[in-house]
Amino acid sequence: MTASLEEPQEGTTGRMPLKVLAQFLGLDFQERLEDPQPPRNLYRGDFDRIAGSWGRQFSMVPIGEANGEVLVATSDPFNTTAVDQLRLCYGRPVRLIITPDDQVTKAINAIRTNLMSDRKSELSSDSEKDSNPDFDAQLKIDVTDSEDDDAPIIRYVNAIIFKASSERASDVHIEPYEDRLKVRFRVDGVLYDVATEDKSFQAAIISRIKVMASLNIAEKRLPQDGRIGLKIAGNEVDIRVSTVPTQFGERVVMRLLDKSANVLQLEQVGLGGRNLKVIRNLITKPNGIILVTGPTGSGKTTTLYSCLAEINNPELNILTVEDPIEYQLNGIGQMQVNPQIGFSFASGLRAILRQDPDVVMLGEIRDAETAEIAIQASLTGHLVLSTLHTNDSAGSITRLIDMGIEPFLVSSSLLAVMAQRLVRKLCTNCKEPHEINDEELKELGLDPAKITNRNVFKRGSGQCEKCQGLGYSGRSGIH
């Protein structure tokens, strides 16, 4: 229907059908959109993609606000699904403005350019404002013969790392594309764009990171792994660097681990009620194996650390094998695997069992050999805590059997399996009260007649310095 409306007719400019449609629907029509300068809060956090792939897909883009409504330019007013998505995202009414498709695309491109300029300015100002001489010196430790021309690249990479640390980012993605280099942060499990750089800076930025991680800058055909040890604002940060070759150059991911972060108590990782009582009872058992399952980045290791902190006392000999050591625990012996010299989880676990341990924490059960040793250890008077990559608790039993562990050994040794996920929490600084309506309750699968208290909170729609406009701050585990 939209295509036929946009077909040029003889004696018209090709825009008239849209104008007639706008009049018929009682909507505003704009032949041409001037360079839009919408309020920045329309594109903070998750909404950033609205001015990207989502906007292009639905030919729809927010361009302003008026009388509590979000003004949206579109060439397809019949796409009610997209309109509903915007309404739910912003929590406000949406007013459509009909405009030609090429004007929507032009507006999207202009807004993207402005957003990237803002992000670069923020990145630069944060770097200058929060610059730490010790931090800069540490970053430059591997570069002793830098030319003056390299200084901007050094400062830029420093700024990215510092900004990622200050925003609690768990990962930094440096992604090359055909005509640009994109920088993205993962905060609270969600990726968002930070900056888009010119393709000409790609080689220098990636080479700088590889130098810091002691990687071979000449090798661009093979994946490489390295690490960077830093001290940022007095906190020790371990950065794991991974590079892989792609069609348009090397892609880099840096995972940030704050070693000085405090270990959470069991109550703080989302455990409560019956689950908390069960876990506290199980981790005091003299032997057996307890597994925490879930995808990468779901907080499994953090939960294990909380368990160790709960039972840590001078009467127990607690040893761990990890990759990497994410938190430093007083009174606990921690070992880090090193595959380059043949020190794996399996060999580390064998060595630990000769150290008279009471409790063993294994970072991950990756293969059949490690699984077999862990099971045997749990059957010979040791409490073993570990993680396993499965989607749910029941899947861990199948996974162990697939690794070659006999079913009777699994049933004899396994104390418990706990599946875990992380969900984002609303920012306490900008969350807004909200009274949930019947339609929203039905979308959640709830019966409106059975819900009496409908007062809840929703994420804030404005700018917030604490959460960077995301509306969320921190995560909590669900088990």
Short mmCIF file of C-alpha atoms in Angstrom, two decimals:
data_model
loop_
_atom_site.label_atom_id
_atom_site.label_comp_id
_atom_site.label_asym_id
_atom_site.label_seq_id
_atom_site.Cartn_x
_atom_site.Cartn_y
_atom_site.Cartn_z
CA MET A 1 0.00 0.00 0.00
CA THR A 2 2.82 2.36 0.83
CA ALA A 3 4.57 1.68 -2.48
CA SER A 4 1.49 2.61 -4.48
CA LEU A 5 1.06 5.78 -2.50
CA GLU A 6 4.56 6.91 -3.35
CA GLU A 7 4.24 6.27 -7.07
CA PRO A 8 4.60 9.59 -8.96
CA GLN A 9 1.52 10.70 -10.80
CA GLU A 10 1.42 12.79 -13.91
CA GLY A 11 1.30 16.49 -13.11
CA THR A 12 2.50 16.03 -9.55
CA THR A 13 5.85 16.12 -7.77
CA GLY A 14 5.57 12.50 -6.67
CA ARG A 15 4.92 13.71 -3.09
CA MET A 16 1.25 14.61 -3.42
CA PRO A 17 -0.16 11.16 -2.53
CA LEU A 18 1.59 11.29 0.85
CA LYS A 19 0.25 14.77 1.44
CA VAL A 20 -3.28 13.64 0.60
CA LEU A 21 -2.83 10.64 2.87
CA ALA A 22 -1.72 12.90 5.71
CA GLN A 23 -4.80 15.07 5.26
CA PHE A 24 -7.02 11.99 5.17
CA LEU A 25 -5.49 10.64 8.39
CA GLY A 26 -5.45 14.04 10.09
CA LEU A 27 -1.66 14.02 10.39
CA ASP A 28 0.94 16.69 9.70
CA PHE A 29 2.89 16.52 6.44
CA GLN A 30 6.37 17.90 5.80
CA GLU A 31 7.78 17.94 2.29
CA ARG A 32 11.29 18.47 3.61
CA LEU A 33 12.87 17.95 7.01
CA GLU A 34 15.47 20.50 8.00
CA ASP A 35 18.50 19.16 9.85
CA PRO A 36 16.80 17.71 12.94
CA GLN A 37 18.23 18.49 16.37
CA PRO A 38 16.06 16.31 18.66
CA PRO A 39 16.62 16.31 22.43
CA ARG A 40 19.49 13.98 23.29
CA ASN A 41 17.36 11.99 25.74
CA LEU A 42 15.48 10.53 22.75
CA TYR A 43 18.64 8.66 21.80
CA ARG A 44 20.26 7.75 25.10
CA GLY A 45 21.06 4.17 26.04
CA ASP A 46 19.01 1.49 24.28
CA PHE A 47 17.20 4.10 22.18
CA ASP A 48 20.41 4.73 20.25
CA ARG A 49 19.50 1.97 17.78
CA ILE A 50 16.32 3.85 16.84
CA ALA A 51 18.53 6.15 14.78
CA GLY A 52 20.22 3.13 13.21
CA SER A 53 19.11 -0.24 11.89
CA TRP A 54 15.66 -0.06 13.53
CA GLY A 55 14.87 3.33 12.05
CA ARG A 56 15.99 2.30 8.58
CA GLN A 57 14.03 -0.94 8.73
CA PHE A 58 10.74 0.76 9.61
CA SER A 59 11.41 4.12 7.90
CA MET A 60 10.62 5.88 11.14
CA VAL A 61 12.66 8.26 13.30
CA PRO A 62 11.88 10.48 16.35
CA ILE A 63 12.71 14.11 15.57
CA GLY A 64 11.44 16.04 18.59
CA GLU A 65 9.03 16.49 21.49
CA ALA A 66 5.93 18.63 21.95
CA ASN A 67 3.21 18.71 24.62
CA GLY A 68 4.43 15.49 26.20
CA GLU A 69 4.41 13.65 22.87
CA VAL A 70 7.29 12.23 20.85
CA LEU A 71 7.24 13.57 17.28
CA VAL A 72 8.09 10.81 14.80
CA ALA A 73 8.78 11.30 11.10
CA THR A 74 7.71 8.39 8.89
CA SER A 75 6.76 7.50 5.35
CA ASP A 76 4.72 4.50 6.53
CA PRO A 77 2.00 5.58 8.99
CA PHE A 78 0.31 2.16 8.75
CA ASN A 79 3.14 0.35 10.57
CA THR A 80 1.29 0.18 13.88
CA THR A 81 3.72 -2.39 15.28
CA ALA A 82 6.64 0.03 15.05
CA VAL A 83 4.53 2.86 16.49
CA ASP A 84 3.54 0.65 19.44
CA GLN A 85 7.19 -0.23 20.05
CA LEU A 86 8.12 3.45 20.23
CA ARG A 87 5.20 4.19 22.52
CA LEU A 88 6.23 1.41 24.90
CA CYS A 89 9.91 2.41 24.75
CA TYR A 90 9.33 6.03 25.63
CA GLY A 91 6.26 5.54 27.79
CA ARG A 92 4.60 8.50 26.09
CA PRO A 93 2.17 9.12 23.22
CA VAL A 94 3.62 9.22 19.71
CA ARG A 95 2.53 11.77 17.09
CA LEU A 96 3.34 10.91 13.48
CA ILE A 97 4.53 13.38 10.87
CA ILE A 98 4.24 12.11 7.29
CA THR A 99 7.32 12.79 5.17
CA PRO A 100 8.97 11.17 2.11
CA ASP A 101 11.19 8.15 2.67
CA ASP A 102 14.34 9.90 1.47
CA GLN A 103 13.78 12.61 4.09
CA VAL A 104 13.51 9.98 6.83
CA THR A 105 16.80 8.44 5.71
CA LYS A 106 18.43 11.87 5.59
CA ALA A 107 17.22 12.61 9.13
CA ILE A 108 18.55 9.29 10.43
CA ASN A 109 21.97 9.96 8.92
CA ALA A 110 22.07 13.51 10.33
CA ILE A 111 21.09 12.36 13.82
CA ARG A 112 23.66 9.55 13.76
CA THR A 113 26.37 12.04 12.80
CA ASN A 114 25.40 14.38 15.64
CA LEU A 115 25.28 11.53 18.16
CA MET A 116 28.72 10.29 17.20
CA SER A 117 30.14 13.82 17.46
CA ASP A 118 28.65 14.14 20.94
CA ARG A 119 30.08 10.79 22.00
CA LYS A 120 33.56 11.72 20.77
CA SER A 121 33.40 15.03 22.65
CA GLU A 122 32.27 13.24 25.82
CA LEU A 123 35.04 10.69 25.43
CA SER A 124 37.65 13.39 25.00
CA SER A 125 36.38 15.58 27.86
CA ASP A 126 36.16 12.61 30.24
CA SER A 127 39.72 11.68 29.39
CA GLU A 128 41.01 15.21 30.05
CA LYS A 129 38.95 15.66 33.21
CA ASP A 130 39.80 12.30 34.77
CA SER A 131 43.32 11.91 33.46
CA ASN A 132 45.61 10.15 35.91
CA PRO A 133 49.38 10.50 35.35
CA ASP A 134 50.07 7.10 36.89
CA PHE A 135 47.44 5.55 34.64
CA ASP A 136 48.91 7.16 31.53
CA ALA A 137 52.41 6.11 32.51
CA GLN A 138 51.27 2.54 33.05
CA LEU A 139 49.57 2.48 29.68
CA LYS A 140 52.69 3.75 27.92
CA ILE A 141 55.05 1.34 29.63
CA ASP A 142 55.35 -0.87 26.54
CA VAL A 143 56.03 2.03 24.17
CA THR A 144 59.50 3.48 24.64
CA ASP A 145 60.11 4.85 21.17
CA SER A 146 56.76 6.42 20.29
CA GLU A 147 56.82 9.16 17.72
CA ASP A 148 54.87 12.37 18.29
CA ASP A 149 52.44 11.28 15.59
CA ASP A 150 51.44 8.31 17.76
CA ALA A 151 50.50 10.42 20.79
CA PRO A 152 46.88 11.08 19.70
CA ILE A 153 46.29 7.35 19.23
CA ILE A 154 47.80 6.61 22.64
CA ARG A 155 45.57 9.21 24.28
CA TYR A 156 42.53 7.93 22.40
CA VAL A 157 43.04 4.31 23.50
CA ASN A 158 43.73 5.50 27.06
CA ALA A 159 40.48 7.46 27.00
CA ILE A 160 38.48 4.46 25.78
CA ILE A 161 39.83 2.23 28.55
CA PHE A 162 39.32 4.86 31.24
CA LYS A 163 35.78 5.63 30.08
CA ALA A 164 34.94 1.91 29.95
CA SER A 165 36.18 1.47 33.52
CA SER A 166 34.30 4.52 34.81
CA GLU A 167 31.05 3.34 33.17
CA ARG A 168 31.40 -0.19 34.63
CA ALA A 169 31.72 -1.74 31.18
CA SER A 170 32.55 -5.43 31.23
CA ASP A 171 33.73 -5.52 27.61
CA VAL A 172 35.03 -3.11 24.99
CA HIS A 173 34.46 -4.04 21.34
CA ILE A 174 36.59 -2.58 18.54
CA GLU A 175 34.77 -3.60 15.36
CA PRO A 176 36.07 -2.94 11.82
CA TYR A 177 33.65 -2.51 8.93
CA GLU A 178 34.07 -1.68 5.27
CA ASP A 179 34.09 2.10 5.73
CA ARG A 180 34.38 2.70 9.48
CA LEU A 181 35.65 1.48 12.85
CA LYS A 182 33.04 1.15 15.60
CA VAL A 183 33.67 1.21 19.35
CA ARG A 184 31.06 -0.35 21.63
CA PHE A 185 30.79 -0.96 25.38
CA ARG A 186 28.89 -3.75 27.12
CA VAL A 187 27.31 -2.36 30.28
CA ASP A 188 25.04 -4.54 32.43
CA GLY A 189 24.96 -7.13 29.65
CA VAL A 190 23.86 -4.75 26.88
CA LEU A 191 26.05 -3.41 24.07
CA TYR A 192 25.79 0.20 23.00
CA ASP A 193 27.71 2.39 20.56
CA VAL A 194 30.32 4.77 21.95
CA ALA A 195 32.03 6.12 18.84
CA THR A 196 32.50 5.54 15.14
CA GLU A 197 35.93 6.40 13.76
CA ASP A 198 37.30 6.88 10.27
CA LYS A 199 38.67 3.73 8.66
CA SER A 200 42.11 5.36 8.37
CA PHE A 201 42.60 5.15 12.18
CA GLN A 202 41.87 1.42 12.34
CA ALA A 203 45.41 0.06 11.96
CA ALA A 204 46.92 2.48 14.49
CA ILE A 205 44.25 1.90 17.17
CA ILE A 206 44.37 -1.89 16.90
CA SER A 207 48.19 -1.94 16.79
CA ARG A 208 48.31 0.18 19.95
CA ILE A 209 46.08 -2.27 21.81
CA LYS A 210 48.14 -5.23 20.58
CA VAL A 211 51.35 -3.57 21.77
CA MET A 212 49.84 -3.00 25.22
CA ALA A 213 48.78 -6.68 25.37
CA SER A 214 52.20 -7.90 24.20
CA LEU A 215 50.75 -9.42 21.02
CA ASN A 216 52.46 -9.80 17.66
CA ILE A 217 51.40 -6.70 15.71
CA ALA A 218 52.68 -8.21 12.45
CA GLU A 219 50.44 -11.29 12.72
CA LYS A 220 47.00 -10.38 11.39
CA ARG A 221 45.90 -13.74 10.00
CA LEU A 222 45.52 -15.69 13.25
CA PRO A 223 43.52 -15.11 16.46
CA GLN A 224 45.62 -13.93 19.40
CA ASP A 225 45.03 -13.63 23.15
CA GLY A 226 46.83 -11.38 25.60
CA ARG A 227 46.40 -9.36 28.77
CA ILE A 228 47.00 -5.86 30.07
CA GLY A 229 47.56 -5.14 33.76
CA LEU A 230 46.58 -1.62 34.85
CA LYS A 231 45.93 0.47 37.92
CA ILE A 232 43.00 2.84 37.37
CA ALA A 233 42.01 5.25 40.15
CA GLY A 234 43.85 3.05 42.63
CA ASN A 235 42.09 -0.14 41.53
CA GLU A 236 43.88 -3.02 39.87
CA VAL A 237 42.22 -3.88 36.56
CA ASP A 238 43.09 -6.93 34.51
CA ILE A 239 42.17 -6.62 30.82
CA ARG A 240 41.88 -9.75 28.70
CA VAL A 241 42.46 -8.98 25.02
CA SER A 242 41.24 -11.18 22.17
CA THR A 243 41.81 -10.47 18.48
CA VAL A 244 40.36 -12.34 15.51
CA PRO A 245 40.81 -11.71 11.78
CA THR A 246 37.65 -10.63 9.94
CA GLN A 247 36.76 -9.59 6.42
CA PHE A 248 37.56 -5.92 7.08
CA GLY A 249 40.48 -6.31 9.49
CA GLU A 250 41.19 -7.48 13.01
CA ARG A 251 38.37 -7.33 15.53
CA VAL A 252 39.37 -6.71 19.16
CA VAL A 253 37.46 -7.42 22.36
CA MET A 254 38.82 -6.31 25.73
CA ARG A 255 37.27 -7.80 28.88
CA LEU A 256 37.77 -5.70 32.00
CA LEU A 257 38.11 -7.39 35.40
CA ASP A 258 38.34 -5.20 38.50
CA LYS A 259 40.46 -7.29 40.86
CA SER A 260 39.95 -4.92 43.77
CA ALA A 261 36.15 -5.19 43.70
CA ASN A 262 34.55 -6.50 46.87
CA VAL A 263 33.12 -10.01 46.87
CA LEU A 264 29.34 -9.93 47.18
CA GLN A 265 27.47 -11.66 49.96
CA LEU A 266 25.02 -14.40 49.00
CA GLU A 267 22.09 -12.06 49.62
CA GLN A 268 23.60 -9.53 47.20
CA VAL A 269 23.79 -11.92 44.23
CA GLY A 270 20.01 -12.31 44.19
CA LEU A 271 19.59 -15.34 46.44
CA GLY A 272 16.80 -15.15 48.96
CA GLY A 273 14.13 -17.13 50.73
CA ARG A 274 14.25 -20.88 50.20
CA ASN A 275 17.10 -20.77 47.67
CA LEU A 276 19.36 -18.95 50.13
CA LYS A 277 18.65 -21.47 52.90
CA VAL A 278 19.28 -24.42 50.58
CA ILE A 279 22.60 -23.05 49.29
CA ARG A 280 23.84 -22.15 52.76
CA ASN A 281 23.09 -25.68 53.91
CA LEU A 282 24.74 -27.32 50.88
CA ILE A 283 28.04 -25.39 51.02
CA THR A 284 28.63 -26.69 54.55
CA LYS A 285 28.54 -30.32 53.39
CA PRO A 286 31.86 -32.19 53.78
CA ASN A 287 31.85 -33.65 50.28
CA GLY A 288 30.02 -33.64 46.97
CA ILE A 289 29.89 -31.38 43.93
CA ILE A 290 27.81 -28.22 43.45
CA LEU A 291 27.45 -26.77 39.96
CA VAL A 292 26.30 -23.33 38.82
CA THR A 293 25.17 -23.24 35.19
CA GLY A 294 24.35 -20.54 32.70
CA PRO A 295 25.72 -18.75 29.64
CA THR A 296 28.93 -16.72 29.56
CA GLY A 297 28.65 -13.55 31.60
CA SER A 298 25.72 -14.69 33.74
CA GLY A 299 27.55 -14.26 37.05
CA LYS A 300 28.36 -17.91 37.77
CA THR A 301 31.87 -17.23 39.06
CA THR A 302 30.67 -14.33 41.21
CA THR A 303 28.17 -16.67 42.88
CA LEU A 304 30.92 -19.22 43.55
CA TYR A 305 33.09 -16.51 45.12
CA SER A 306 30.16 -15.56 47.36
CA CYS A 307 29.86 -19.19 48.45
CA LEU A 308 33.57 -19.34 49.28
CA ALA A 309 33.40 -16.07 51.23
CA GLU A 310 30.46 -17.50 53.21
CA ILE A 311 32.35 -20.61 54.37
CA ASN A 312 35.86 -19.15 54.54
CA ASN A 313 37.38 -19.69 57.99
CA PRO A 314 40.75 -20.81 59.44
CA GLU A 315 39.48 -24.35 59.99
CA LEU A 316 39.15 -25.02 56.25
CA ASN A 317 41.79 -25.33 53.54
CA ILE A 318 40.16 -23.78 50.47
CA LEU A 319 41.95 -23.88 47.11
CA THR A 320 40.87 -22.70 43.65
CA VAL A 321 41.86 -23.18 40.01
CA GLU A 322 40.67 -20.30 37.85
CA ASP A 323 40.99 -18.68 34.44
CA PRO A 324 41.47 -15.88 35.26
CA ILE A 325 41.52 -15.03 38.97
CA GLU A 326 38.72 -12.46 39.08
CA TYR A 327 38.70 -11.62 42.79
CA GLN A 328 41.42 -11.92 45.42
CA LEU A 329 40.19 -13.68 48.55
CA ASN A 330 42.10 -13.51 51.83
CA GLY A 331 42.85 -16.88 53.37
CA ILE A 332 42.22 -18.82 50.15
CA GLY A 333 44.87 -20.29 47.84
CA GLN A 334 44.14 -19.30 44.26
CA MET A 335 45.85 -20.65 41.15
CA GLN A 336 45.50 -19.43 37.57
CA VAL A 337 45.72 -21.83 34.64
CA ASN A 338 48.31 -21.26 31.94
CA PRO A 339 47.66 -23.38 28.83
CA GLN A 340 50.88 -22.16 27.18
CA ILE A 341 52.95 -24.18 29.63
CA GLY A 342 50.49 -27.06 29.93
CA PHE A 343 48.90 -25.94 33.20
CA SER A 344 45.21 -26.71 32.59
CA PHE A 345 42.17 -27.11 34.84
CA ALA A 346 42.77 -30.86 34.91
CA SER A 347 46.45 -30.64 35.87
CA GLY A 348 45.74 -27.90 38.39
CA LEU A 349 43.00 -29.97 40.01
CA ARG A 350 45.32 -32.98 40.27
CA ALA A 351 47.93 -30.82 42.01
CA ILE A 352 45.37 -29.33 44.38
CA LEU A 353 44.22 -32.75 45.54
CA ARG A 354 47.74 -33.34 46.87
CA GLN A 355 47.50 -30.16 48.97
CA ASP A 356 45.08 -31.58 51.57
CA PRO A 357 42.10 -29.40 50.55
CA ASP A 358 38.72 -29.32 52.25
CA VAL A 359 37.00 -27.23 49.58
CA VAL A 360 37.97 -26.93 45.92
CA MET A 361 36.64 -24.30 43.55
CA LEU A 362 37.11 -25.06 39.87
CA GLY A 363 36.52 -22.14 37.50
CA GLU A 364 34.90 -24.29 34.84
CA ILE A 365 34.45 -27.92 33.83
CA ARG A 366 35.44 -27.78 30.17
CA ASP A 367 36.30 -31.34 29.22
CA ALA A 368 35.88 -34.98 30.16
CA GLU A 369 39.21 -35.21 31.97
CA THR A 370 38.41 -32.29 34.27
CA ALA A 371 34.90 -33.61 34.88
CA GLU A 372 36.20 -37.05 35.83
CA ILE A 373 38.76 -35.66 38.30
CA ALA A 374 36.17 -33.33 39.84
CA ILE A 375 33.72 -36.19 40.33
CA GLN A 376 36.39 -38.41 41.89
CA ALA A 377 37.47 -35.57 44.20
CA SER A 378 33.90 -35.06 45.38
CA LEU A 379 33.62 -38.78 46.14
CA THR A 380 36.81 -38.83 48.22
CA GLY A 381 35.94 -36.33 50.94
CA HIS A 382 36.17 -32.98 49.17
CA LEU A 383 33.52 -30.35 48.51
CA VAL A 384 33.86 -29.23 44.89
CA LEU A 385 32.29 -26.05 43.51
CA SER A 386 32.36 -25.40 39.77
CA THR A 387 30.51 -24.02 36.75
CA LEU A 388 29.17 -25.64 33.61
CA HIS A 389 27.92 -24.12 30.36
CA THR A 390 24.35 -25.35 30.00
CA ASN A 391 21.07 -23.51 29.54
CA ASP A 392 19.34 -24.99 32.57
CA SER A 393 19.93 -27.16 35.62
CA ALA A 394 18.67 -30.40 34.09
CA GLY A 395 20.96 -29.99 31.09
CA SER A 396 24.04 -30.27 33.31
CA ILE A 397 23.33 -33.93 34.04
CA THR A 398 23.07 -34.70 30.33
CA ARG A 399 26.24 -32.71 29.73
CA LEU A 400 28.23 -34.69 32.31
CA ILE A 401 27.01 -38.00 30.89
CA ASP A 402 27.91 -36.83 27.37
CA MET A 403 31.43 -36.17 28.69
CA GLY A 404 31.69 -39.83 29.59
CA ILE A 405 30.84 -39.72 33.30
CA GLU A 406 28.93 -42.82 34.39
CA PRO A 407 25.35 -42.03 35.51
CA PHE A 408 25.85 -43.79 38.86
CA LEU A 409 28.85 -41.52 39.58
CA VAL A 410 26.80 -38.43 38.75
CA SER A 411 23.98 -39.49 41.08
CA SER A 412 26.43 -40.33 43.87
CA SER A 413 28.43 -37.10 43.77
CA LEU A 414 26.10 -34.33 42.62
CA LEU A 415 24.66 -32.32 45.52
CA ALA A 416 22.95 -29.56 43.56
CA VAL A 417 22.83 -27.71 40.25
CA MET A 418 21.74 -24.08 40.16
CA ALA A 419 20.96 -22.27 36.91
CA GLN A 420 21.56 -18.54 36.91
CA ARG A 421 20.82 -15.48 34.78
CA LEU A 422 21.43 -11.78 35.31
CA VAL A 423 18.73 -9.14 34.87
CA ARG A 424 19.23 -5.39 34.86
CA LYS A 425 18.02 -3.27 37.76
CA LEU A 426 16.31 0.09 37.40
CA CYS A 427 18.50 3.08 38.18
CA THR A 428 17.52 4.27 41.65
CA ASN A 429 18.37 7.84 40.70
CA CYS A 430 16.02 8.26 37.73
CA LYS A 431 13.37 5.52 37.97
CA GLU A 432 9.82 6.80 37.67
CA PRO A 433 6.58 5.60 39.32
CA HIS A 434 4.17 3.93 36.97
CA GLU A 435 0.68 2.48 37.31
CA ILE A 436 0.49 -0.61 35.13
CA ASN A 437 -2.68 -0.89 33.03
CA ASP A 438 -4.76 -3.87 31.88
CA GLU A 439 -3.11 -4.02 28.47
CA GLU A 440 0.39 -4.20 29.96
CA LEU A 441 -0.68 -6.89 32.43
CA LYS A 442 -2.08 -9.00 29.59
CA GLU A 443 1.18 -8.62 27.67
CA LEU A 444 2.92 -10.08 30.73
CA GLY A 445 0.47 -12.99 30.83
CA LEU A 446 -1.23 -11.78 34.01
CA ASP A 447 -4.94 -11.60 34.76
CA PRO A 448 -5.84 -7.93 35.46
CA ALA A 449 -8.72 -9.04 37.71
CA LYS A 450 -6.27 -10.73 40.11
CA ILE A 451 -3.83 -7.81 40.40
CA THR A 452 -4.81 -5.24 43.03
CA ASN A 453 -1.60 -3.26 43.56
CA ARG A 454 -0.57 -1.82 40.21
CA ASN A 455 1.99 0.69 41.44
CA VAL A 456 5.39 -0.18 39.99
CA PHE A 457 8.46 1.67 38.73
CA LYS A 458 9.72 2.06 35.19
CA ARG A 459 13.04 3.28 33.89
CA GLY A 460 13.54 7.02 33.57
CA SER A 461 13.14 8.68 30.20
CA GLY A 462 15.47 11.63 30.78
CA GLN A 463 19.21 12.10 31.06
CA CYS A 464 20.84 10.75 34.20
CA GLU A 465 24.50 11.11 35.10
CA LYS A 466 24.49 8.01 37.28
CA CYS A 467 23.33 5.57 34.57
CA GLN A 468 24.41 7.59 31.50
CA GLY A 469 20.79 7.82 30.41
CA LEU A 470 20.34 4.05 30.15
CA GLY A 471 17.68 3.89 32.86
CA TYR A 472 19.37 0.85 34.40
CA SER A 473 22.23 0.53 36.86
CA GLY A 474 23.65 -2.78 37.97
CA ARG A 475 22.29 -6.30 37.69
CA SER A 476 20.88 -8.95 39.98
CA GLY A 477 20.90 -12.71 39.67
CA ILE A 478 17.81 -14.85 39.22
CA HIS A 479 18.05 -18.54 40.06
#
